[in-house]
JSON list of C-alpha atoms in Angstrom, two decimals:
[
{"chain": "A", "resi": 15, "resn": "ARG", "atom": "CA", "xyz": [-3.80, -22.72, -1.52]},
{"chain": "A", "resi": 16, "resn": "ASP", "atom": "CA", "xyz": [-3.61, -26.47, -1.36]},
{"chain": "A", "resi": 17, "resn": "GLY", "atom": "CA", "xyz": [-6.58, -27.05, 0.96]},
{"chain": "A", "resi": 18, "resn": "THR", "atom": "CA", "xyz": [-4.38, -28.21, 3.84]},
{"chain": "A", "resi": 19, "resn": "GLY", "atom": "CA", "xyz": [-3.70, -24.74, 5.14]},
{"chain": "A", "resi": 20, "resn": "GLY", "atom": "CA", "xyz": [-0.21, -24.83, 3.61]},
{"chain": "A", "resi": 21, "resn": "ASP", "atom": "CA", "xyz": [1.04, -21.99, 1.52]},
{"chain": "A", "resi": 22, "resn": "VAL", "atom": "CA", "xyz": [1.55, -22.65, -2.14]},
{"chain": "A", "resi": 23, "resn": "TRP", "atom": "CA", "xyz": [1.21, -18.97, -2.96]},
{"chain": "A", "resi": 24, "resn": "ASP", "atom": "CA", "xyz": [4.91, -18.20, -2.50]},
{"chain": "A", "resi": 25, "resn": "GLU", "atom": "CA", "xyz": [5.79, -19.90, -5.78]},
{"chain": "A", "resi": 26, "resn": "ASN", "atom": "CA", "xyz": [3.62, -17.35, -7.56]},
{"chain": "A", "resi": 27, "resn": "VAL", "atom": "CA", "xyz": [5.22, -14.34, -5.88]},
{"chain": "A", "resi": 28, "resn": "PRO", "atom": "CA", "xyz": [7.36, -12.39, -8.32]},
{"chain": "A", "resi": 29, "resn": "ARG", "atom": "CA", "xyz": [10.89, -12.12, -7.04]},
{"chain": "A", "resi": 30, "resn": "THR", "atom": "CA", "xyz": [11.30, -8.36, -6.76]},
{"chain": "A", "resi": 31, "resn": "ALA", "atom": "CA", "xyz": [14.44, -8.10, -4.67]},
{"chain": "A", "resi": 32, "resn": "PRO", "atom": "CA", "xyz": [16.98, -8.88, -7.43]},
{"chain": "A", "resi": 33, "resn": "ARG", "atom": "CA", "xyz": [14.95, -6.77, -9.82]},
{"chain": "A", "resi": 34, "resn": "ASN", "atom": "CA", "xyz": [14.97, -3.87, -7.38]},
{"chain": "A", "resi": 35, "resn": "ALA", "atom": "CA", "xyz": [18.71, -4.16, -6.89]},
{"chain": "A", "resi": 36, "resn": "ALA", "atom": "CA", "xyz": [19.27, -4.10, -10.65]},
{"chain": "A", "resi": 37, "resn": "ASP", "atom": "CA", "xyz": [16.84, -1.25, -11.06]},
{"chain": "A", "resi": 38, "resn": "ALA", "atom": "CA", "xyz": [18.55, 0.61, -8.22]},
{"chain": "A", "resi": 39, "resn": "ALA", "atom": "CA", "xyz": [21.84, 0.29, -10.10]},
{"chain": "A", "resi": 40, "resn": "VAL", "atom": "CA", "xyz": [20.19, 1.66, -13.24]},
{"chain": "A", "resi": 41, "resn": "ALA", "atom": "CA", "xyz": [18.67, 4.50, -11.22]},
{"chain": "A", "resi": 42, "resn": "ASP", "atom": "CA", "xyz": [22.10, 5.31, -9.78]},
{"chain": "A", "resi": 43, "resn": "ASP", "atom": "CA", "xyz": [23.50, 5.41, -13.30]},
{"chain": "A", "resi": 44, "resn": "ASP", "atom": "CA", "xyz": [20.64, 7.70, -14.39]},
{"chain": "A", "resi": 45, "resn": "GLU", "atom": "CA", "xyz": [21.33, 10.10, -11.53]},
{"chain": "A", "resi": 46, "resn": "ASP", "atom": "CA", "xyz": [25.02, 10.26, -12.47]},
{"chain": "A", "resi": 47, "resn": "GLU", "atom": "CA", "xyz": [24.34, 11.10, -16.10]},
{"chain": "A", "resi": 48, "resn": "ASP", "atom": "CA", "xyz": [25.62, 14.55, -16.92]},
{"chain": "A", "resi": 49, "resn": "GLU", "atom": "CA", "xyz": [26.69, 15.83, -20.27]},
{"chain": "A", "resi": 50, "resn": "GLY", "atom": "CA", "xyz": [28.05, 12.89, -22.26]},
{"chain": "A", "resi": 51, "resn": "GLU", "atom": "CA", "xyz": [31.15, 12.94, -24.47]},
{"chain": "A", "resi": 52, "resn": "ASP", "atom": "CA", "xyz": [29.05, 13.80, -27.51]},
{"chain": "A", "resi": 53, "resn": "GLY", "atom": "CA", "xyz": [27.11, 16.56, -25.71]},
{"chain": "A", "resi": 54, "resn": "ASP", "atom": "CA", "xyz": [23.83, 14.58, -25.52]},
{"chain": "A", "resi": 55, "resn": "TYR", "atom": "CA", "xyz": [23.55, 14.84, -21.73]},
{"chain": "A", "resi": 56, "resn": "GLY", "atom": "CA", "xyz": [23.44, 11.05, -21.46]},
{"chain": "A", "resi": 57, "resn": "LEU", "atom": "CA", "xyz": [20.26, 10.72, -23.50]},
{"chain": "A", "resi": 58, "resn": "GLY", "atom": "CA", "xyz": [21.68, 8.69, -26.39]},
{"chain": "A", "resi": 59, "resn": "ASP", "atom": "CA", "xyz": [18.92, 7.07, -28.47]},
{"chain": "A", "resi": 60, "resn": "VAL", "atom": "CA", "xyz": [16.04, 8.64, -26.57]},
{"chain": "A", "resi": 61, "resn": "SER", "atom": "CA", "xyz": [13.21, 7.17, -28.61]},
{"chain": "A", "resi": 62, "resn": "GLY", "atom": "CA", "xyz": [14.46, 3.57, -28.30]},
{"chain": "A", "resi": 63, "resn": "THR", "atom": "CA", "xyz": [15.26, 3.93, -24.62]},
{"chain": "A", "resi": 64, "resn": "MET", "atom": "CA", "xyz": [11.93, 5.59, -23.84]},
{"chain": "A", "resi": 65, "resn": "ALA", "atom": "CA", "xyz": [10.02, 2.88, -25.69]},
{"chain": "A", "resi": 66, "resn": "GLU", "atom": "CA", "xyz": [11.87, 0.21, -23.70]},
{"chain": "A", "resi": 67, "resn": "GLU", "atom": "CA", "xyz": [11.20, 2.03, -20.44]},
{"chain": "A", "resi": 68, "resn": "VAL", "atom": "CA", "xyz": [7.51, 2.40, -21.25]},
{"chain": "A", "resi": 69, "resn": "GLN", "atom": "CA", "xyz": [7.28, -1.30, -22.15]},
{"chain": "A", "resi": 70, "resn": "THR", "atom": "CA", "xyz": [9.06, -2.30, -18.94]},
{"chain": "A", "resi": 71, "resn": "LEU", "atom": "CA", "xyz": [6.77, -0.04, -16.92]},
{"chain": "A", "resi": 72, "resn": "PHE", "atom": "CA", "xyz": [3.72, -1.54, -18.61]},
{"chain": "A", "resi": 73, "resn": "GLU", "atom": "CA", "xyz": [4.91, -5.08, -17.79]},
{"chain": "A", "resi": 74, "resn": "GLU", "atom": "CA", "xyz": [5.61, -4.08, -14.20]},
{"chain": "A", "resi": 75, "resn": "GLU", "atom": "CA", "xyz": [2.12, -2.56, -13.95]},
{"chain": "A", "resi": 76, "resn": "GLU", "atom": "CA", "xyz": [0.63, -5.86, -15.15]},
{"chain": "A", "resi": 77, "resn": "ARG", "atom": "CA", "xyz": [2.63, -7.77, -12.51]},
{"chain": "A", "resi": 78, "resn": "LEU", "atom": "CA", "xyz": [1.44, -5.34, -9.82]},
{"chain": "A", "resi": 79, "resn": "LEU", "atom": "CA", "xyz": [-2.21, -5.70, -10.87]},
{"chain": "A", "resi": 80, "resn": "ASN", "atom": "CA", "xyz": [-1.92, -9.50, -10.93]},
{"chain": "A", "resi": 81, "resn": "MET", "atom": "CA", "xyz": [-0.22, -9.48, -7.54]},
{"chain": "A", "resi": 82, "resn": "HIS", "atom": "CA", "xyz": [-2.96, -7.25, -6.12]},
{"chain": "A", "resi": 83, "resn": "MET", "atom": "CA", "xyz": [-5.66, -9.57, -7.46]},
{"chain": "A", "resi": 84, "resn": "ASN", "atom": "CA", "xyz": [-3.88, -12.61, -5.97]},
{"chain": "A", "resi": 85, "resn": "VAL", "atom": "CA", "xyz": [-3.57, -10.88, -2.60]},
{"chain": "A", "resi": 86, "resn": "ILE", "atom": "CA", "xyz": [-7.26, -9.95, -2.62]},
{"chain": "A", "resi": 87, "resn": "GLN", "atom": "CA", "xyz": [-8.21, -13.53, -3.48]},
{"chain": "A", "resi": 88, "resn": "GLU", "atom": "CA", "xyz": [-6.05, -15.06, -0.77]},
{"chain": "A", "resi": 89, "resn": "ASN", "atom": "CA", "xyz": [-7.24, -12.49, 1.77]},
{"chain": "A", "resi": 90, "resn": "ALA", "atom": "CA", "xyz": [-10.83, -13.47, 0.95]},
{"chain": "A", "resi": 91, "resn": "GLU", "atom": "CA", "xyz": [-9.98, -17.13, 1.54]},
{"chain": "A", "resi": 92, "resn": "LEU", "atom": "CA", "xyz": [-8.29, -16.26, 4.83]},
{"chain": "A", "resi": 93, "resn": "LEU", "atom": "CA", "xyz": [-11.27, -14.16, 5.92]},
{"chain": "A", "resi": 94, "resn": "THR", "atom": "CA", "xyz": [-13.60, -17.08, 5.19]},
{"chain": "A", "resi": 95, "resn": "GLU", "atom": "CA", "xyz": [-11.35, -19.35, 7.23]},
{"chain": "A", "resi": 96, "resn": "GLU", "atom": "CA", "xyz": [-11.34, -16.83, 10.08]},
{"chain": "A", "resi": 97, "resn": "GLY", "atom": "CA", "xyz": [-15.14, -16.82, 10.08]},
{"chain": "A", "resi": 98, "resn": "ARG", "atom": "CA", "xyz": [-15.28, -20.63, 10.28]},
{"chain": "A", "resi": 99, "resn": "LEU", "atom": "CA", "xyz": [-12.62, -20.61, 13.00]},
{"chain": "A", "resi": 100, "resn": "LEU", "atom": "CA", "xyz": [-14.62, -18.11, 15.03]},
{"chain": "A", "resi": 101, "resn": "GLN", "atom": "CA", "xyz": [-17.85, -20.08, 14.63]},
{"chain": "A", "resi": 102, "resn": "GLN", "atom": "CA", "xyz": [-16.15, -23.26, 15.81]},
{"chain": "A", "resi": 103, "resn": "ILE", "atom": "CA", "xyz": [-14.67, -21.63, 18.89]},
{"chain": "A", "resi": 104, "resn": "GLN", "atom": "CA", "xyz": [-17.97, -20.00, 19.90]},
{"chain": "A", "resi": 105, "resn": "GLY", "atom": "CA", "xyz": [-19.74, -23.37, 20.17]},
{"chain": "A", "resi": 106, "resn": "ASN", "atom": "CA", "xyz": [-20.96, -24.74, 23.50]},
{"chain": "A", "resi": 107, "resn": "ASP", "atom": "CA", "xyz": [-18.76, -27.85, 23.45]},
{"chain": "A", "resi": 108, "resn": "VAL", "atom": "CA", "xyz": [-15.40, -26.02, 23.29]},
{"chain": "A", "resi": 109, "resn": "VAL", "atom": "CA", "xyz": [-12.57, -27.42, 25.42]},
{"chain": "A", "resi": 110, "resn": "ASP", "atom": "CA", "xyz": [-9.22, -25.91, 26.37]},
{"chain": "A", "resi": 111, "resn": "TYR", "atom": "CA", "xyz": [-7.20, -27.58, 23.60]},
{"chain": "A", "resi": 112, "resn": "ASP", "atom": "CA", "xyz": [-9.65, -26.12, 21.07]},
{"chain": "A", "resi": 113, "resn": "ILE", "atom": "CA", "xyz": [-8.74, -22.64, 22.32]},
{"chain": "A", "resi": 114, "resn": "ASP", "atom": "CA", "xyz": [-5.04, -23.45, 21.85]},
{"chain": "A", "resi": 115, "resn": "ASP", "atom": "CA", "xyz": [-5.67, -24.63, 18.27]},
{"chain": "A", "resi": 116, "resn": "TYR", "atom": "CA", "xyz": [-7.79, -21.56, 17.61]},
{"chain": "A", "resi": 117, "resn": "ALA", "atom": "CA", "xyz": [-5.09, -19.21, 18.86]},
{"chain": "A", "resi": 118, "resn": "ALA", "atom": "CA", "xyz": [-2.36, -20.99, 16.89]},
{"chain": "A", "resi": 119, "resn": "ARG", "atom": "CA", "xyz": [-4.34, -20.96, 13.63]},
{"chain": "A", "resi": 120, "resn": "LEU", "atom": "CA", "xyz": [-5.43, -17.34, 14.10]},
{"chain": "A", "resi": 121, "resn": "ASP", "atom": "CA", "xyz": [-1.78, -16.41, 14.59]},
{"chain": "A", "resi": 122, "resn": "GLU", "atom": "CA", "xyz": [-0.86, -18.20, 11.34]},
{"chain": "A", "resi": 123, "resn": "ILE", "atom": "CA", "xyz": [-3.64, -16.42, 9.45]},
{"chain": "A", "resi": 124, "resn": "LEU", "atom": "CA", "xyz": [-2.67, -13.00, 10.77]},
{"chain": "A", "resi": 125, "resn": "ARG", "atom": "CA", "xyz": [1.00, -13.59, 9.97]},
{"chain": "A", "resi": 126, "resn": "ARG", "atom": "CA", "xyz": [0.11, -14.61, 6.42]},
{"chain": "A", "resi": 127, "resn": "LYS", "atom": "CA", "xyz": [-2.03, -11.49, 5.98]},
{"chain": "A", "resi": 128, "resn": "MET", "atom": "CA", "xyz": [0.87, -9.31, 7.15]},
{"chain": "A", "resi": 129, "resn": "GLN", "atom": "CA", "xyz": [3.19, -11.16, 4.77]},
{"chain": "A", "resi": 130, "resn": "LEU", "atom": "CA", "xyz": [0.80, -10.60, 1.86]},
{"chain": "A", "resi": 131, "resn": "ILE", "atom": "CA", "xyz": [0.51, -6.91, 2.65]},
{"chain": "A", "resi": 132, "resn": "GLY", "atom": "CA", "xyz": [4.30, -6.61, 2.91]},
{"chain": "A", "resi": 133, "resn": "ILE", "atom": "CA", "xyz": [4.84, -8.32, -0.45]},
{"chain": "A", "resi": 134, "resn": "LEU", "atom": "CA", "xyz": [2.24, -6.13, -2.14]},
{"chain": "A", "resi": 135, "resn": "GLN", "atom": "CA", "xyz": [3.62, -2.99, -0.49]},
{"chain": "A", "resi": 136, "resn": "GLN", "atom": "CA", "xyz": [7.14, -3.84, -1.67]},
{"chain": "A", "resi": 137, "resn": "GLN", "atom": "CA", "xyz": [5.96, -4.40, -5.23]},
{"chain": "A", "resi": 138, "resn": "LEU", "atom": "CA", "xyz": [3.91, -1.18, -5.15]},
{"chain": "A", "resi": 139, "resn": "SER", "atom": "CA", "xyz": [6.86, 0.79, -3.81]},
{"chain": "A", "resi": 140, "resn": "GLY", "atom": "CA", "xyz": [9.13, -0.50, -6.59]},
{"chain": "A", "resi": 141, "resn": "PHE", "atom": "CA", "xyz": [6.51, 0.31, -9.20]},
{"chain": "A", "resi": 142, "resn": "ARG", "atom": "CA", "xyz": [6.08, 3.86, -7.88]},
{"chain": "A", "resi": 143, "resn": "ASP", "atom": "CA", "xyz": [9.87, 4.34, -7.91]},
{"chain": "A", "resi": 144, "resn": "HIS", "atom": "CA", "xyz": [9.96, 3.26, -11.54]},
{"chain": "A", "resi": 145, "resn": "LEU", "atom": "CA", "xyz": [7.08, 5.61, -12.37]},
{"chain": "A", "resi": 146, "resn": "ARG", "atom": "CA", "xyz": [9.05, 8.50, -10.89]},
{"chain": "A", "resi": 147, "resn": "GLN", "atom": "CA", "xyz": [12.18, 7.44, -12.80]},
{"chain": "A", "resi": 148, "resn": "GLU", "atom": "CA", "xyz": [10.26, 7.26, -16.06]},
{"chain": "A", "resi": 149, "resn": "GLU", "atom": "CA", "xyz": [8.67, 10.65, -15.45]},
{"chain": "A", "resi": 150, "resn": "SER", "atom": "CA", "xyz": [12.08, 12.16, -14.73]},
{"chain": "A", "resi": 151, "resn": "ALA", "atom": "CA", "xyz": [13.57, 10.59, -17.89]},
{"chain": "A", "resi": 152, "resn": "SER", "atom": "CA", "xyz": [10.61, 11.89, -19.88]},
{"chain": "A", "resi": 153, "resn": "LYS", "atom": "CA", "xyz": [11.17, 15.41, -18.60]},
{"chain": "A", "resi": 154, "resn": "ARG", "atom": "CA", "xyz": [14.90, 15.20, -19.37]},
{"chain": "A", "resi": 155, "resn": "ALA", "atom": "CA", "xyz": [14.14, 13.98, -22.88]},
{"chain": "A", "resi": 156, "resn": "GLY", "atom": "CA", "xyz": [11.54, 16.73, -23.37]},
{"chain": "A", "resi": 157, "resn": "SER", "atom": "CA", "xyz": [13.87, 19.50, -22.20]},
{"chain": "A", "resi": 158, "resn": "ALA", "atom": "CA", "xyz": [16.76, 18.13, -24.32]},
{"chain": "A", "resi": 159, "resn": "ALA", "atom": "CA", "xyz": [14.57, 18.18, -27.42]},
{"chain": "A", "resi": 160, "resn": "MET", "atom": "CA", "xyz": [13.97, 21.94, -27.00]}
]
């Protein structure tokens, strides 16, 4: 945060939408894989592909953990600001325009909290999808090796 109440956090938000679209295309390709021309059931170079998938999953996990930490930190800052806001409005010398400012700022804080939760939920959902995809690929590779 920049101390003025403005959001500078957005520049640190990983852009997951294009990544999800690309990953969705890969997932669609994975689902369509049946027996390949060479009889490998679409597995190809399993060890190289699995290593790449594990590395990608590890990197995505790191991004999720960093995102979660950033969300917790910003939520703590917002909670502190809410406490100050509440203290100010509970004073004896409060006038009507103070109530309007209070309501407007509280609305901004609550909207930002919802936005943070939505961003984190989206990233978590994508990560869980990739975990399931990796688990499925692992099972396919294990059963093909038998």
